[in-house]
XYZ file of C-alpha atoms in Angstrom:
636
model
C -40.254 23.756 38.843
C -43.004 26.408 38.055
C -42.325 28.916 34.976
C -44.392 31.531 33.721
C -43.612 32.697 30.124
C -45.310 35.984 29.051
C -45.511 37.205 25.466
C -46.917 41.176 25.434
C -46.935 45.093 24.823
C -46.370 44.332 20.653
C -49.434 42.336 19.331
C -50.794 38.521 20.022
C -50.222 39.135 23.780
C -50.276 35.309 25.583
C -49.569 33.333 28.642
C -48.271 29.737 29.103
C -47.533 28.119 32.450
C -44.310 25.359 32.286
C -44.663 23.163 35.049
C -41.338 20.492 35.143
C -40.704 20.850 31.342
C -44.645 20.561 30.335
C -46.788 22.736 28.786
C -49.503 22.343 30.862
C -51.705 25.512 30.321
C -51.210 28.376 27.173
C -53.679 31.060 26.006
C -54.043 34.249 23.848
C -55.428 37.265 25.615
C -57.513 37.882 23.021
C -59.511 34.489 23.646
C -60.996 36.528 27.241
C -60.887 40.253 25.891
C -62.176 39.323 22.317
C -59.877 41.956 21.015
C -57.960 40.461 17.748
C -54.456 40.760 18.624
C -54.979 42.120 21.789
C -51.578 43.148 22.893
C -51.882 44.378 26.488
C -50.175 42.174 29.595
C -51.857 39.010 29.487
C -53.878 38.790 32.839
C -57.231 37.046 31.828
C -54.647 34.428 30.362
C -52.461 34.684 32.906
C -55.284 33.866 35.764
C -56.428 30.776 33.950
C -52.782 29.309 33.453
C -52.508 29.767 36.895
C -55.833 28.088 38.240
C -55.176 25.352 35.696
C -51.821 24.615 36.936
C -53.666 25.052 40.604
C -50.929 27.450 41.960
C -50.542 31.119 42.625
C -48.250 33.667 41.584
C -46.267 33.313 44.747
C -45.229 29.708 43.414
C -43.866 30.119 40.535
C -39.738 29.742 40.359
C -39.514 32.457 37.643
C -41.273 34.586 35.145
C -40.017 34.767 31.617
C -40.427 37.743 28.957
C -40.480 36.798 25.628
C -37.702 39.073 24.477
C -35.134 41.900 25.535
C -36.673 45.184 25.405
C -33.652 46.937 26.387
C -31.993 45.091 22.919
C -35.069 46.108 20.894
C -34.606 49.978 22.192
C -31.291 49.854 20.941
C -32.149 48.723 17.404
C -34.482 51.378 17.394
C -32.671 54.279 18.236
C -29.764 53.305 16.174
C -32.351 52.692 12.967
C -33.698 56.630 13.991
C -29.716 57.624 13.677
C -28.768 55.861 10.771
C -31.793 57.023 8.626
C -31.660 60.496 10.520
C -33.590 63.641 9.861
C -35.956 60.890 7.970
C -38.296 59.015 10.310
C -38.568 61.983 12.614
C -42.318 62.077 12.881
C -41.849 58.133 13.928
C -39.321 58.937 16.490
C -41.554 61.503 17.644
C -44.179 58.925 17.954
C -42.433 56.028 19.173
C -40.399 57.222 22.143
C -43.248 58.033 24.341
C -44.143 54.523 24.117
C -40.905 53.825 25.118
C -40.095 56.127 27.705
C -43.157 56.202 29.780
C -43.646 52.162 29.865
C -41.410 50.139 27.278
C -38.210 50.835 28.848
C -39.901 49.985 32.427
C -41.151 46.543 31.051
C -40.287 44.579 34.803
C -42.806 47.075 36.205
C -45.038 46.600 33.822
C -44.606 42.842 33.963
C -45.216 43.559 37.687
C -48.297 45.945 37.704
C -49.511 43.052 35.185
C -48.958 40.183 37.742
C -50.889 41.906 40.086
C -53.819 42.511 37.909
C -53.565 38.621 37.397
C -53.927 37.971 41.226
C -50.505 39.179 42.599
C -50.011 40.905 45.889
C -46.809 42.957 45.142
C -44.747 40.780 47.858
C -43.562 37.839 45.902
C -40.010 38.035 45.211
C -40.470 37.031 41.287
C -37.428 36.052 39.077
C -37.783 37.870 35.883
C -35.471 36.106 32.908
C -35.549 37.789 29.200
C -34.481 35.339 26.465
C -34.274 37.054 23.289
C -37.000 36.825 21.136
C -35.951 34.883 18.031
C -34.595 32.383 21.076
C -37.859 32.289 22.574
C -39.382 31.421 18.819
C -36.355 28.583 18.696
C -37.399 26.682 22.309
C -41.265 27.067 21.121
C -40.569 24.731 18.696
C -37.925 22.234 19.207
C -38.445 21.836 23.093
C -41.902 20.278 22.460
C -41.319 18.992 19.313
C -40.804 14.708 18.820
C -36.833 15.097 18.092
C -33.866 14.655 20.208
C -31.697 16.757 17.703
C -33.152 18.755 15.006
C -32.045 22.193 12.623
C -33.966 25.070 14.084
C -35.602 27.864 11.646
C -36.976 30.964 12.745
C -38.115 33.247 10.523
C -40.337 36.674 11.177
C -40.535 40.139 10.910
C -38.272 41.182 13.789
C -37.227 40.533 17.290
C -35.076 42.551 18.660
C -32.116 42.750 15.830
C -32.668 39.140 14.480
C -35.136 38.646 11.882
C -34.052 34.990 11.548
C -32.161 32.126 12.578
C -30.774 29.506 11.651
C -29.566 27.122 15.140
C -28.901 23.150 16.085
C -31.026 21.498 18.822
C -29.315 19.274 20.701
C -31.443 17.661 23.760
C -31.587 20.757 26.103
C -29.363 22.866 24.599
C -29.666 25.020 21.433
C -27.105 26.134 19.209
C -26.951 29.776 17.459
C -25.744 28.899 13.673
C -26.974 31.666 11.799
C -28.751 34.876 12.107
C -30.085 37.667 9.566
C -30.517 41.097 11.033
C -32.651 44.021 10.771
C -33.653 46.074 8.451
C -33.474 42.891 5.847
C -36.335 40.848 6.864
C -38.550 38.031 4.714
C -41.619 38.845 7.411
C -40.883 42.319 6.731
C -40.882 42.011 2.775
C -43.639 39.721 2.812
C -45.869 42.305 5.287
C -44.673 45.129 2.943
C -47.014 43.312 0.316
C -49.532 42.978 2.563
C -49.677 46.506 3.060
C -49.384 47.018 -0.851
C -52.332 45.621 -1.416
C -54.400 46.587 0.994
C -54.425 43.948 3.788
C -53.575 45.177 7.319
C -50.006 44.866 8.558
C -49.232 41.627 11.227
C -52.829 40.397 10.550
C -53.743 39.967 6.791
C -50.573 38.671 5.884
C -52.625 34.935 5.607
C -55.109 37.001 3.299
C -52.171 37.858 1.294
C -51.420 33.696 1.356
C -54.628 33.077 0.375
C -55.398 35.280 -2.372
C -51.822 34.449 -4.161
C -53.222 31.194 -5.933
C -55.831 33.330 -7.925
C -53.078 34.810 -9.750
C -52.553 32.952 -12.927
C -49.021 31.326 -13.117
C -49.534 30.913 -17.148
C -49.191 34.914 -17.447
C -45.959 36.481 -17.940
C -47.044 39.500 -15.716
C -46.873 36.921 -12.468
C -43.213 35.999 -13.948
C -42.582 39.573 -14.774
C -42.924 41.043 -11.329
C -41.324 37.936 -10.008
C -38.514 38.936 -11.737
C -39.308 43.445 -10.586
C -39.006 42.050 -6.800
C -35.712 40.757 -7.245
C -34.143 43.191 -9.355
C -35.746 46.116 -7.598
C -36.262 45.841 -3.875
C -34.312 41.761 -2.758
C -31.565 40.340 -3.322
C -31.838 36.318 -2.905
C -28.276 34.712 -1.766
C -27.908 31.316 -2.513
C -27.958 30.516 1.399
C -31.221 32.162 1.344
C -29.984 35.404 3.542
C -31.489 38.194 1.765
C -30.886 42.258 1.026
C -33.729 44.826 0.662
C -33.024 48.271 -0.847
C -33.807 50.356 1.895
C -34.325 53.411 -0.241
C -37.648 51.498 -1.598
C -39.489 50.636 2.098
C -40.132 52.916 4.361
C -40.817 50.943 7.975
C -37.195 51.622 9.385
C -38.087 55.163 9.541
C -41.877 55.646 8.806
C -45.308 55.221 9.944
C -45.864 53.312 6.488
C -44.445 49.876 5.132
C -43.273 51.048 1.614
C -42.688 54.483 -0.416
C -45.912 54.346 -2.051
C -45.123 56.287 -5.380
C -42.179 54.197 -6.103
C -43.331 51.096 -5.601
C -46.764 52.334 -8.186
C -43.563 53.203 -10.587
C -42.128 49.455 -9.983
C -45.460 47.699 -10.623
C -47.749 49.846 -12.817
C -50.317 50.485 -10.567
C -51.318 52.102 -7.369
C -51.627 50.829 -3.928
C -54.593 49.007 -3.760
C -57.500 50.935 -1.117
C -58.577 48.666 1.631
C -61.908 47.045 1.319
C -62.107 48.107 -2.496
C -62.260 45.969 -5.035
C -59.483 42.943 -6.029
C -58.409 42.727 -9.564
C -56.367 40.495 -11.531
C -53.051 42.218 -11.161
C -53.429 42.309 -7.767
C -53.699 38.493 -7.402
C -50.667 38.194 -9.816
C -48.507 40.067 -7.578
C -49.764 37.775 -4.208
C -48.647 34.912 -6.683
C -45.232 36.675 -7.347
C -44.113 37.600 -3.975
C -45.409 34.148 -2.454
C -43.116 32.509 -5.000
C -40.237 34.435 -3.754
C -40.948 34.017 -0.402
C -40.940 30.097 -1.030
C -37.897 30.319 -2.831
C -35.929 32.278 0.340
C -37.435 29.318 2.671
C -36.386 26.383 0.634
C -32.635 28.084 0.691
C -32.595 28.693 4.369
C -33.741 24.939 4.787
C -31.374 23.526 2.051
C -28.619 25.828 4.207
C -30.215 24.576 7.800
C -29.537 20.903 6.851
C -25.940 21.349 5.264
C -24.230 23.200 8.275
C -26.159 20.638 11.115
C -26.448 17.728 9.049
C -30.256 16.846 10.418
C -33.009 15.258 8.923
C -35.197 17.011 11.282
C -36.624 20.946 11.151
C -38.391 22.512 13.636
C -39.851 25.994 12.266
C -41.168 28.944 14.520
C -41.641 32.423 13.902
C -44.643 34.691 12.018
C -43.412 33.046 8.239
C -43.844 29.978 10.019
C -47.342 30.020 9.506
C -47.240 30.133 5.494
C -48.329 27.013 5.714
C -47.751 26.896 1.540
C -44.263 27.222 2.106
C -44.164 24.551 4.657
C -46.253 22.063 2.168
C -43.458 22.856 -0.735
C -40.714 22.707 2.010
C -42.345 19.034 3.174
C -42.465 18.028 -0.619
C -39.181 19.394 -1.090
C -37.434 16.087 0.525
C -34.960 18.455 2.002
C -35.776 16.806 5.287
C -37.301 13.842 6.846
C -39.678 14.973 9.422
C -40.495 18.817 10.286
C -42.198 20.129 12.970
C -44.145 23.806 13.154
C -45.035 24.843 16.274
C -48.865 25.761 15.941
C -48.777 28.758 17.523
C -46.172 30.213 15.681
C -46.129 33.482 15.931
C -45.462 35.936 18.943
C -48.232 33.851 21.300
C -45.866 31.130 20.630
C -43.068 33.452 22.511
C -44.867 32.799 26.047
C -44.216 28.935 26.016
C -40.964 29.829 24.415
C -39.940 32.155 26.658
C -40.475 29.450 30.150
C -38.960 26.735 28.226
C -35.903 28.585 27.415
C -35.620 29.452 31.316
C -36.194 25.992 31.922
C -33.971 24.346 30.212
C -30.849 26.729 29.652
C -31.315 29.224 32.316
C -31.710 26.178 34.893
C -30.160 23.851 32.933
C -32.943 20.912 33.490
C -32.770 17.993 30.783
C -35.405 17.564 28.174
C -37.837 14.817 27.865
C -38.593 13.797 24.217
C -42.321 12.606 23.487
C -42.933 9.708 20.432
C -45.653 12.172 18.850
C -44.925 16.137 20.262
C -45.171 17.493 23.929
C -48.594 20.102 23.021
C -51.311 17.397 23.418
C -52.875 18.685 19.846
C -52.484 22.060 20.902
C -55.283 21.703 23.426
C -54.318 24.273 26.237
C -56.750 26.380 26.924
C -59.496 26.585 29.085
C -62.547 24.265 29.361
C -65.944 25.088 30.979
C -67.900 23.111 32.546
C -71.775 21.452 33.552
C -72.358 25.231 35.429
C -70.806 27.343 32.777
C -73.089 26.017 29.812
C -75.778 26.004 31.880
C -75.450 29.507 32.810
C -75.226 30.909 29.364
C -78.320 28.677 28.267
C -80.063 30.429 30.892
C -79.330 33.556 30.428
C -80.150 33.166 26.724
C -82.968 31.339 26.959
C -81.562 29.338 24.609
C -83.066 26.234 22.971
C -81.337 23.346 24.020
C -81.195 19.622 24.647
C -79.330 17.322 26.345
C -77.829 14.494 24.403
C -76.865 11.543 26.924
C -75.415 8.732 25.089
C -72.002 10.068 22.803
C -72.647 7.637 19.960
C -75.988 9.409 19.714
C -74.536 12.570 19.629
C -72.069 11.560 17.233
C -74.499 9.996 14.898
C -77.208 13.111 15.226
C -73.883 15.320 14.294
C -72.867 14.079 11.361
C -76.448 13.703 10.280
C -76.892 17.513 10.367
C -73.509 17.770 8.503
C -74.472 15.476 6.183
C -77.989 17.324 5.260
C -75.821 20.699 4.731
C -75.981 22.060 8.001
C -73.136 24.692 9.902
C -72.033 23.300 12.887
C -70.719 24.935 16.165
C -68.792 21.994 17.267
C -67.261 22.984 20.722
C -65.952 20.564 23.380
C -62.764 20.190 25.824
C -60.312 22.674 26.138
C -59.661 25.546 23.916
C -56.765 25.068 21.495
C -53.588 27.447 21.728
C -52.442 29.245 18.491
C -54.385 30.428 15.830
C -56.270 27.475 14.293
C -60.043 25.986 15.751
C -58.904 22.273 15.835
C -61.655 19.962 16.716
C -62.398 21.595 19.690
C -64.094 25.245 18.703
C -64.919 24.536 15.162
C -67.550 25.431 12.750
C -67.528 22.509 10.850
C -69.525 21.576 7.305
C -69.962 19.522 4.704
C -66.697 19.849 1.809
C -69.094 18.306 -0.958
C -71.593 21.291 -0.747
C -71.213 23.963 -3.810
C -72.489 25.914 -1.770
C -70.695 25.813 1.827
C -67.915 27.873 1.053
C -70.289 30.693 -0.089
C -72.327 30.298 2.822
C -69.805 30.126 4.746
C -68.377 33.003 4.022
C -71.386 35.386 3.977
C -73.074 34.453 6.392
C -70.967 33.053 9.533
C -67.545 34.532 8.683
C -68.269 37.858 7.210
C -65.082 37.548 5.510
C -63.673 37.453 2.104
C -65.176 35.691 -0.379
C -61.696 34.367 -2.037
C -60.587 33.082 1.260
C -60.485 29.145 1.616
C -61.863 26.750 3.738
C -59.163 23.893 5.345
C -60.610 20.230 5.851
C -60.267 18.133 8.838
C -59.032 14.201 7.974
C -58.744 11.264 10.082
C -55.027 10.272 10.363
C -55.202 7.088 8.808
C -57.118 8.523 5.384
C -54.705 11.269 4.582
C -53.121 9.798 1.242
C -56.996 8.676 0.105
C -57.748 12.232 -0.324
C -54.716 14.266 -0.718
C -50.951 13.781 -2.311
C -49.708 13.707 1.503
C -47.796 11.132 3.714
C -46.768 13.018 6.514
C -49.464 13.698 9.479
C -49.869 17.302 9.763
C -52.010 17.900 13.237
C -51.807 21.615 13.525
C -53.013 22.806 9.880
C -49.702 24.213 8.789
C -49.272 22.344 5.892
C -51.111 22.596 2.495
C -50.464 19.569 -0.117
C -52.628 19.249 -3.652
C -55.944 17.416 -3.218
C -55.654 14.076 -5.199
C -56.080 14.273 -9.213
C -58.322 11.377 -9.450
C -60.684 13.684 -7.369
C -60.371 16.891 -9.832
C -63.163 18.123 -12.093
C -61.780 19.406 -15.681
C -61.202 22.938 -15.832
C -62.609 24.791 -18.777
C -60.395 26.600 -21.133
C -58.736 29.614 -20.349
C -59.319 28.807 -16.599
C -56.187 30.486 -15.482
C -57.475 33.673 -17.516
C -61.001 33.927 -15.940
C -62.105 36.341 -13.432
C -61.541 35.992 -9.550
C -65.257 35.522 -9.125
C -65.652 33.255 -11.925
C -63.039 30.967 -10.690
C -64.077 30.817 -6.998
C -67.649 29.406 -7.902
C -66.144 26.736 -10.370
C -66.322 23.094 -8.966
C -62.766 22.361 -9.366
C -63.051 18.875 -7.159
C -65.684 16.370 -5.839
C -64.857 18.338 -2.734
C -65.264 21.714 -3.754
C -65.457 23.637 -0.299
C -62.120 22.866 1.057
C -60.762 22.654 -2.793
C -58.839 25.943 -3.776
C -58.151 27.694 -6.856
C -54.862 25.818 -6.980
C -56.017 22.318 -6.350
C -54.659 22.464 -2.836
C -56.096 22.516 0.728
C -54.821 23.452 3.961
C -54.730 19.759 5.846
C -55.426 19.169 9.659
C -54.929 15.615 10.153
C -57.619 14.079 13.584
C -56.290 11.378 15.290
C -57.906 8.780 17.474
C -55.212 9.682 19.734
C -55.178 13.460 20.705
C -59.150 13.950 19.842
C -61.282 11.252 19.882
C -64.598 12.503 19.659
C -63.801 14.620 16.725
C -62.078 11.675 15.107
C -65.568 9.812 15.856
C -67.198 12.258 14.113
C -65.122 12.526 11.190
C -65.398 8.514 10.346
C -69.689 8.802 11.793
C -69.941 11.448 8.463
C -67.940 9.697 6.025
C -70.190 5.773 7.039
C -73.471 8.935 6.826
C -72.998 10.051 3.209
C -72.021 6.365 2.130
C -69.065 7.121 0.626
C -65.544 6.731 1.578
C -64.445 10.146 -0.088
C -66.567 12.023 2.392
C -64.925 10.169 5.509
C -64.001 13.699 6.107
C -65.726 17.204 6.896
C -64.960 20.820 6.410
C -63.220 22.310 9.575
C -63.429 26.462 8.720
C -63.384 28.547 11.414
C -59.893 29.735 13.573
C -62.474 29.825 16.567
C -66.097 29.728 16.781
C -66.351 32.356 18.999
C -63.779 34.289 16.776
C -65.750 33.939 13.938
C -68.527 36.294 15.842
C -66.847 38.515 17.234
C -69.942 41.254 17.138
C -72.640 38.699 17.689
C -75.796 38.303 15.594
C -74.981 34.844 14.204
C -75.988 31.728 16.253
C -73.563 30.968 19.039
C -73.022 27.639 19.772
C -72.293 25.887 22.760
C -71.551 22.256 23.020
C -69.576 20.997 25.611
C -68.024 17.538 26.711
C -70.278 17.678 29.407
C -72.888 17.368 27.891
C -74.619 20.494 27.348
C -75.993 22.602 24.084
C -77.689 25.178 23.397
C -78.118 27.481 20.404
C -78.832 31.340 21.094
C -79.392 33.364 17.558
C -79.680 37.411 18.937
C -80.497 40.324 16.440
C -78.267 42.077 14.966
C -78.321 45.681 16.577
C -79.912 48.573 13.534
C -77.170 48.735 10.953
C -74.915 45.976 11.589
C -76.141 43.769 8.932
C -75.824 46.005 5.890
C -71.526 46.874 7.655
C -70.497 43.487 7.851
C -72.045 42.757 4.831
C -70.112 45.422 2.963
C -67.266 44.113 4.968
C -67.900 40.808 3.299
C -67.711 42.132 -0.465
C -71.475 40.978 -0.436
C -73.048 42.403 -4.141
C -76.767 44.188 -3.330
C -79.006 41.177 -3.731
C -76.948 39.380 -1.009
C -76.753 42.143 1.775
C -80.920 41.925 1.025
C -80.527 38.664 1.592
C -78.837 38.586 4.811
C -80.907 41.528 5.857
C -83.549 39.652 5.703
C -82.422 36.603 7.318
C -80.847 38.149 10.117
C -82.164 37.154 13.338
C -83.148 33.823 11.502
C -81.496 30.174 12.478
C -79.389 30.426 9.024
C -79.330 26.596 8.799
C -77.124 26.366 11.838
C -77.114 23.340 14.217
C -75.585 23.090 17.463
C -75.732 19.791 20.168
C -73.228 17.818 22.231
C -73.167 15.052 24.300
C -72.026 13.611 27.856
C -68.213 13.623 29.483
């Protein structure tokens, strides 16, 4: 049986072809369009799921929709009612969307199918699990447990903003649900909009910038303690209550009423792009800290009314992988399982395992590890394809024959403080580069979070780095038992490998703590002590795994048997060009191609950065230049 589950029309648009119960082929659209969070119809993704599964459109048994739109209309209007004449110039805005394509979504699943290849004569089953449903088969269909509690938790679905249900081998359970407008992805994006991240794509900034507040200062505990006597109320089962009268996204075009929530925290809403300041951070710290607290209590309620030891987790919150790490710590359960891509891409393999199993009712096979393969789903390209690029490029390249050579040459380059575009197999599915399309470095370097940063990422300064460990060294490096494959867990980096802090540490400026060595590891080390863990195995990626233990026997130490893994994708982390793309491949082809930037780009991304003057001269002088970057790969 043939399945094709379609996420799309909201943001993270994906595809994911089911083929008997497997995930055989998943990708974003924004992997082929190179538009972040592209969220038209799939068909780029939707044309390679097909050719990998080596079928056509006419062959598939059914095509599943991640959620009900019909459902979702409904909340809406009735939100627009209840909140009525408020939210008017949102109604206003909204119901075109609806009316002239929303409401029509099987013929705009249709006119999508045939962009993807379709000739308008199959006679296509359409099935439309609800969303949060969708986000519950993502995650305990592939997952390595014959019974497990379910959580969901994310901004909204159609009504649900979470869930709490019991997997039993095909068939899951509703236990729970919280509904709209009280939502922790909604309260948590609210913040992210506070302080001046983008809505449903800086809420990981948010994650990351929380640790730099200082959780010695009573302001962190003070508006820890203005978030839950102002705008949530925390239940012991961990269903929570917003004040309505303090957010503004059931009605508006904006997350929160800006002037009250200045009057709640002493200070305005904080400009994108300008400048982060102490206060800032301490609020990240707060609302993180409540948002870990509301997790823990849905877990803690999760296990008492199924009685597991196992959790399987899906949905946008999902992904705060610093909740998951406390939540692992916690002991509440045994083993837990996060479905790596967690967030609505995750809805497309949801969506055709749902059909699968409960709308055809075919059993479930369990797999010892999980059924994703380390996540590795996407496409591949071949001998031709590298070549062609090379070509076109006239890249410099070379041809590395023997693996073990490659391998060794690698981890060489790592090991004399190279970047490397490490790219091989198929792509990975969610939003984390995982052996396969990484920009990898050393963690030792002082300097390779900086240069990171600046000049490959164009990002944030403050934002960390997550390292890549073989399996089997996990607990040498980091107070961790528990493999964690997909980089959705972060656990403290061991004390025996901390440097001392200086006094008043906690009290020092963002800047000055991001450049102090807090670790022997001080790339992948952040402000916290913590890193965000992706476990290699031999197993699931053995090449990388090579690599890993051919840089660790290359700096002669055992401590380094590991190497900086920092980019989601490498060709996400350029998404403008003018920064050496790499191209390695498993069969055997590399080339490095280092373009220009076009007139002006340097000096934007480098504002975009945060760079001070002396380092946009820097990179405006260096751009064009090979920027210490090192690209090869070796045979099949």
């Amino acid at each position: 049986m043939r399945i094709l589950g379609i996420s799309a029309f909201y943001h993270d648009s994906a595809a994911a072809l089911v083929v008997d119960g497997r995930i055989v082929a998943a990708a974003q659209e924004e992997r082929f369009t190179r538009k972040k969070h592209d969220d038209r119809f799939p068909a780029h993704a939707t044309r390679y799921c097909l050719e990998e599964g080596g079928i056509d459109i006419g062959q598939l048994d059914a095509v599943a929709f991640y959620d009900k739109p019909l459902l979702k209309f409904e909340r809406l209007l009735e939100t627009y009612y209840a909140f009525a004449p408020r939210g008017f110039g949102s109604f206003v805005k909204a119901m075109p969307v609806w009316v002239g394509g929303k409401l029509s979504t099987r013929k705009l699943l249709r006119d999508g199918l045939k962009d993807a290849g379709a000739t308008g004569k199959e006679k296509l089953k359409l099935l439309f699990p609800e969303h949060h449903l969708s986000h519950a088969a993502s995650t305990f269909y592939p997952s390595p447990f014959e019974e497990a509690a379910i959580l969901t938790i994310d901004g909204v679905g159609e009504w649900s903003t979470a869930t709490l249900c019991h997997g039993k081998g095909k068939d899951i359970e509703l236990l729970r649900e919280l509904k709209f407008p009280h939502s922790v992805g909604l309260l948590y994006s609210a913040f992210t909009y506070f302080l001046g991240f983008r809505v449903n794509s800086g809420e990981y900034k948010l994650m990351g910038l929380a640790p730099y507040g200082d959780p010695t200062s009573p302001r962190v505990k003070d508006f820890e303690e203005r978030i839950r006597r102002e705008l949530v109320t925390v239940q012991e089962d961990g269903s929570i209550w917003l004040d309505m009268r303090k957010f503004h996204y059931a009605q508006g075009l904006r997350m929160v009423k800006d002037d009250v929530w200045a009057r709640i925290f002493g200070f305005e809403r904080r400009a994108p792009e300008s400048p982060l300041e102490q206060h800032h951070c301490d609020l990240g710290l707060a609302i993180q800290r409540v948002t870990e607290d509301i997790v823990l209590r849905m877990a803690r309620t999760a296990r008492a009314l199924t009685g597991s030891s196992n959790l399987c987790m899906a949905g946008g919150v999902a992904l705060n992988c610093v909740a998951n790490g406390l939540l692992e710590r916690a002991g509440i359960f045994d083993r837990i399982f996060v479905q790596p891509a967690a967030g609505d891409a995750g809805g497309a393999p949801g969506a055709a395992l749902a059909a699968y199993h409960l709308h055809f009712g075919q059993e479930r096979q369990v797999y010892a590890n999980d059924a994703l393969e380390g996540s590795y789903l996407g496409p591949a390209y071949g001998d031709a394809d590298i070549r062609r690029v090379i070509n076109r490029y006239e890249a410099v390249s070379h041809r590395v024959e023997d693996e073990a050579d490659l391998v060794a040459r690698t981890a060489e380059a790592l090991h004399s403080g190279k970047v490397v575009g490490w790219f091989q197999g198929r792509m990975e599915f969610g939003p984390r580069a995982l052996g396969n399309r990484s920009i990898l470095g050393d963690p030792a370097s002082p300097e390779m979070q900086l240069k990171l940063n600046q000049k490959i990422k164009f990002r944030e300064s403050f934002r960390p780095f997550a390292p890549a460990v073989a399996e089997e060294d996990l607990s040498t490096y980091f107070d961790a038992t528990a493999p964690s494959p997909y980089m959705l867990m972060v656990h403290p980096v061991r004390k025996e490998l901390w440097k001392p802090l200086p006094e008043g540490y906690h009290a020092m400026s963002l800047r000055d703590k991001l450049y102090h060595q807090r670790s022997t590891l001080p790339a992948i080390t952040h402000i916290d002590m913590s890193a965000r863990i992706q476990t290699v195995s031999a197993r699931t990626n053995p090449r990388f795994h090579r690599l890993i233990k051919a840089f660790g026997q290359r700096s002669g130490q055992r401590r380094h048997q590991h190497e900086l893994q920092c980019a989601r994708r490498a060709h996400r982390a350029h998404p403008r060009g003018g920064v050496p793309v790499l191209h390695a491949h498993r069969d055997g082809r590399a080339g490095d191609q280092r373009p220009h930037l076009p007139e002006g780009a340097a000096a934007r991304l480098a504002r975009r950065a945060g760079m001070d003057e002396g380092a946009r001269a820097r990179l405006n002088r260096t751009t064009g230049n090979p920027w210490n970057s090192y690209a090869i790969s070796g045979p099949s």
